[in-house]
Amino acid sequence: MATRTGVRSVALVLLTLVVSTACGAPDVDHSVGGAHEVRCQQFESFSGRLLVGDSPSLPTVPDVAPLPSLLPVEPGVPPLPAPVVPTLDSIEIEQTAAADTIVFGLGGDGPMGWTARFVQLPLLHGTDDPVSISGACVLQIDLTGVDSNIDALRREVPMRLSPEGEGSSVLEVLSYPRSTELMQSFVGTLSGTPTVTIEASIDRSAITVSISS
């Protein structure tokens, strides 16, 4: 289940200042990572949770049994396996005439969470490092409680995706390696007033973010 929050009360003051200094079409070559101008007119946020695969089952023990963490460790006994968590298996851009859709393909088992929100100054989680990305608006997407199966997300540089066709609503997508079970992606849009639809699909095991101008 996703929730949407419109943050418009504070945004009206900021928007008035922007419109008075920036009229006309958005500057799509404008890099918002180190920018001082604000051209995006969207301030929505979204959030939700998704159960991927099968929920891990816990063994049933009598109430009088000691907790596993309190049991003595016997020599030669292998340690308990690591907790099973969902995995991020792929990130792709699907293009149609109506919208561009970023698809986060998921695998594994267990619950995970996601949030998406428009940001004026995109920053990497846990740092003050700005994200340099082109677009009139930047949508920040955070996936929590997930691991990564994507080789490109194990490097220091971000994974960059760009639409192949013309007339796209999305300019580029930057995804970064996991930080404390949090995967961050940033989407730069062509329009300063994009429309965003997010679906969490159990059948497809994916988070889909559709963007239209």
Short mmCIF file of C-alpha atoms in Angstrom, two decimals:
data_model
loop_
_atom_site.label_atom_id
_atom_site.label_comp_id
_atom_site.label_asym_id
_atom_site.label_seq_id
_atom_site.Cartn_x
_atom_site.Cartn_y
_atom_site.Cartn_z
CA MET A 1 0.00 0.00 0.00
CA ALA A 2 1.45 3.35 -1.02
CA THR A 3 0.80 6.71 0.57
CA ARG A 4 1.17 10.10 -1.04
CA THR A 5 1.85 13.38 0.70
CA GLY A 6 1.61 16.74 -0.99
CA VAL A 7 3.94 19.31 0.51
CA ARG A 8 2.48 22.43 -1.01
CA SER A 9 2.09 24.95 1.83
CA VAL A 10 5.79 25.70 2.18
CA ALA A 11 6.38 25.17 -1.52
CA LEU A 12 4.11 28.04 -2.59
CA VAL A 13 6.47 30.68 -1.23
CA LEU A 14 9.47 29.05 -2.86
CA LEU A 15 7.62 28.58 -6.13
CA THR A 16 6.68 32.27 -6.26
CA LEU A 17 10.33 33.23 -6.06
CA VAL A 18 11.28 30.75 -8.74
CA VAL A 19 8.63 31.79 -11.24
CA SER A 20 9.60 35.44 -10.88
CA THR A 21 13.20 34.68 -11.90
CA ALA A 22 12.79 31.69 -14.25
CA CYS A 23 10.12 31.88 -16.91
CA GLY A 24 9.65 29.73 -19.97
CA ALA A 25 10.68 26.13 -20.59
CA PRO A 26 12.90 24.30 -18.07
CA ASP A 27 16.62 24.17 -18.72
CA VAL A 28 17.14 20.43 -19.19
CA ASP A 29 20.93 20.83 -19.29
CA HIS A 30 20.83 22.33 -15.84
CA SER A 31 22.69 20.15 -13.31
CA VAL A 32 20.83 20.31 -10.02
CA GLY A 33 23.59 18.65 -7.98
CA GLY A 34 25.42 21.91 -7.46
CA ALA A 35 22.64 24.26 -8.45
CA HIS A 36 21.37 27.43 -6.85
CA GLU A 37 18.26 27.76 -9.03
CA VAL A 38 15.11 25.75 -8.39
CA ARG A 39 12.93 24.94 -11.40
CA CYS A 40 10.97 21.91 -10.20
CA GLN A 41 7.34 22.58 -9.33
CA GLN A 42 6.59 19.17 -7.78
CA PHE A 43 6.85 18.48 -4.04
CA GLU A 44 5.05 15.16 -3.61
CA SER A 45 6.31 12.18 -1.63
CA PHE A 46 5.35 8.50 -1.74
CA SER A 47 6.02 5.48 0.47
CA GLY A 48 5.02 1.86 0.90
CA ARG A 49 6.04 -1.69 1.78
CA LEU A 50 6.14 -4.91 -0.23
CA LEU A 51 6.45 -8.57 0.74
CA VAL A 52 8.78 -10.19 -1.77
CA GLY A 53 8.52 -13.93 -2.36
CA ASP A 54 7.65 -15.92 0.75
CA SER A 55 7.85 -14.55 4.26
CA PRO A 56 10.62 -16.38 6.16
CA SER A 57 9.09 -18.73 8.70
CA LEU A 58 10.44 -18.97 12.22
CA PRO A 59 10.67 -22.33 14.03
CA THR A 60 8.06 -22.97 16.69
CA VAL A 61 9.59 -23.69 20.10
CA PRO A 62 8.04 -24.28 23.53
CA ASP A 63 7.74 -21.28 25.80
CA VAL A 64 10.19 -22.86 28.25
CA ALA A 65 12.91 -23.35 25.63
CA PRO A 66 15.89 -20.98 25.85
CA LEU A 67 16.34 -18.37 23.15
CA PRO A 68 18.84 -19.35 20.42
CA SER A 69 21.07 -16.42 21.32
CA LEU A 70 21.37 -17.80 24.88
CA LEU A 71 22.29 -21.34 23.89
CA PRO A 72 25.93 -22.31 24.40
CA VAL A 73 28.01 -22.55 21.24
CA GLU A 74 29.30 -26.08 20.79
CA PRO A 75 32.65 -26.69 19.09
CA GLY A 76 32.30 -27.73 15.47
CA VAL A 77 28.72 -26.52 15.14
CA PRO A 78 28.29 -24.14 12.14
CA PRO A 79 26.92 -20.67 12.88
CA LEU A 80 23.34 -19.79 12.16
CA PRO A 81 22.70 -18.64 8.56
CA ALA A 82 22.41 -14.95 7.84
CA PRO A 83 18.88 -13.53 7.74
CA VAL A 84 17.17 -13.81 4.35
CA VAL A 85 16.38 -10.42 2.81
CA PRO A 86 14.97 -9.33 -0.54
CA THR A 87 17.45 -8.53 -3.29
CA LEU A 88 17.55 -5.86 -5.98
CA ASP A 89 18.20 -7.88 -9.14
CA SER A 90 17.80 -5.30 -11.91
CA ILE A 91 17.06 -1.68 -12.77
CA GLU A 92 15.65 -0.95 -16.23
CA ILE A 93 13.87 1.80 -18.11
CA GLU A 94 10.79 0.77 -20.08
CA GLN A 95 9.49 3.32 -22.61
CA THR A 96 5.98 3.71 -23.96
CA ALA A 97 4.18 6.53 -25.70
CA ALA A 98 2.47 7.44 -22.42
CA ALA A 99 5.35 7.31 -19.92
CA ASP A 100 8.84 6.19 -19.04
CA THR A 101 8.90 3.53 -16.33
CA ILE A 102 11.86 2.71 -14.10
CA VAL A 103 11.51 -0.92 -13.03
CA PHE A 104 13.30 -2.15 -9.90
CA GLY A 105 13.26 -5.95 -10.23
CA LEU A 106 13.30 -7.78 -6.90
CA GLY A 107 14.15 -11.30 -5.77
CA GLY A 108 14.64 -13.25 -2.57
CA ASP A 109 12.13 -13.40 0.26
CA GLY A 110 10.89 -11.08 2.95
CA PRO A 111 9.52 -7.58 3.51
CA MET A 112 11.10 -4.41 2.16
CA GLY A 113 10.18 -0.73 2.14
CA TRP A 114 10.42 2.09 -0.36
CA THR A 115 10.06 5.85 -0.46
CA ALA A 116 10.13 8.35 -3.30
CA ARG A 117 10.17 12.12 -3.06
CA PHE A 118 11.11 15.16 -5.08
CA VAL A 119 14.24 16.86 -3.76
CA GLN A 120 15.72 20.25 -4.58
CA LEU A 121 19.26 19.27 -3.55
CA PRO A 122 19.93 15.51 -3.91
CA LEU A 123 22.45 14.19 -1.38
CA LEU A 124 23.89 10.72 -0.85
CA HIS A 125 22.64 8.93 2.25
CA GLY A 126 24.85 9.48 5.29
CA THR A 127 26.99 12.12 3.55
CA ASP A 128 26.87 15.71 2.42
CA ASP A 129 27.99 14.75 -1.09
CA PRO A 130 25.69 16.28 -3.73
CA VAL A 131 24.48 14.15 -6.62
CA SER A 132 25.17 15.80 -9.97
CA ILE A 133 22.26 14.90 -12.23
CA SER A 134 20.59 16.75 -15.09
CA GLY A 135 16.90 17.54 -15.06
CA ALA A 136 14.24 20.09 -14.22
CA CYS A 137 13.15 17.85 -11.32
CA VAL A 138 14.90 15.12 -9.36
CA LEU A 139 12.97 12.23 -7.83
CA GLN A 140 14.88 10.41 -5.07
CA ILE A 141 13.96 6.73 -4.63
CA ASP A 142 15.12 4.80 -1.55
CA LEU A 143 14.72 1.04 -1.18
CA THR A 144 15.23 -0.23 2.37
CA GLY A 145 15.87 -3.70 3.73
CA VAL A 146 17.34 -4.98 0.46
CA ASP A 147 20.64 -6.41 -0.75
CA SER A 148 22.03 -6.06 -4.28
CA ASN A 149 22.69 -8.64 -6.97
CA ILE A 150 23.75 -6.04 -9.54
CA ASP A 151 27.49 -6.03 -10.30
CA ALA A 152 27.39 -2.41 -11.44
CA LEU A 153 26.24 -1.37 -7.96
CA ARG A 154 29.37 -2.79 -6.34
CA ARG A 155 31.58 -0.09 -7.84
CA GLU A 156 32.43 3.33 -6.48
CA VAL A 157 30.87 5.15 -9.44
CA PRO A 158 27.07 5.22 -9.75
CA MET A 159 25.20 3.06 -12.23
CA ARG A 160 23.84 5.38 -14.94
CA LEU A 161 20.86 4.64 -17.20
CA SER A 162 19.50 6.82 -20.00
CA PRO A 163 16.46 6.27 -22.24
CA GLU A 164 17.26 5.20 -25.79
CA GLY A 165 14.31 6.77 -27.60
CA GLU A 166 13.50 10.40 -28.28
CA GLY A 167 10.79 12.35 -26.52
CA SER A 168 11.49 10.74 -23.17
CA SER A 169 10.15 12.16 -19.91
CA VAL A 170 13.28 10.89 -18.11
CA LEU A 171 16.75 12.27 -18.81
CA GLU A 172 18.81 9.88 -16.69
CA VAL A 173 18.74 7.56 -13.69
CA LEU A 174 21.65 7.31 -11.24
CA SER A 175 21.78 4.40 -8.78
CA TYR A 176 24.31 4.02 -5.96
CA PRO A 177 25.69 1.06 -3.99
CA ARG A 178 23.94 -0.05 -0.84
CA SER A 179 24.47 1.89 2.36
CA THR A 180 23.24 0.19 5.56
CA GLU A 181 20.65 -1.84 3.61
CA LEU A 182 19.47 1.26 1.75
CA MET A 183 19.66 1.53 -2.04
CA GLN A 184 19.41 5.03 -3.50
CA SER A 185 18.43 6.06 -7.02
CA PHE A 186 17.87 9.52 -8.47
CA VAL A 187 15.76 10.28 -11.55
CA GLY A 188 16.19 13.49 -13.54
CA THR A 189 13.08 14.55 -15.47
CA LEU A 190 12.62 16.69 -18.56
CA SER A 191 9.59 18.55 -17.27
CA GLY A 192 9.32 20.75 -14.22
CA THR A 193 5.82 19.35 -13.60
CA PRO A 194 6.14 15.57 -14.12
CA THR A 195 3.38 13.15 -13.15
CA VAL A 196 4.55 10.14 -11.12
CA THR A 197 2.76 6.84 -10.55
CA ILE A 198 4.34 4.16 -8.34
CA GLU A 199 3.21 0.55 -8.06
CA ALA A 200 4.53 -2.24 -5.85
CA SER A 201 3.68 -5.53 -7.57
CA ILE A 202 3.68 -8.83 -5.70
CA ASP A 203 3.10 -10.86 -8.88
CA ARG A 204 5.91 -9.16 -10.77
CA SER A 205 8.14 -8.73 -7.68
CA ALA A 206 9.02 -5.21 -8.68
CA ILE A 207 8.68 -1.55 -7.81
CA THR A 208 7.68 0.43 -10.93
CA VAL A 209 7.99 4.21 -11.14
CA SER A 210 6.17 5.67 -14.16
CA ILE A 211 6.94 9.25 -15.14
CA SER A 212 5.16 11.33 -17.75
CA SER A 213 5.61 14.98 -18.68
#
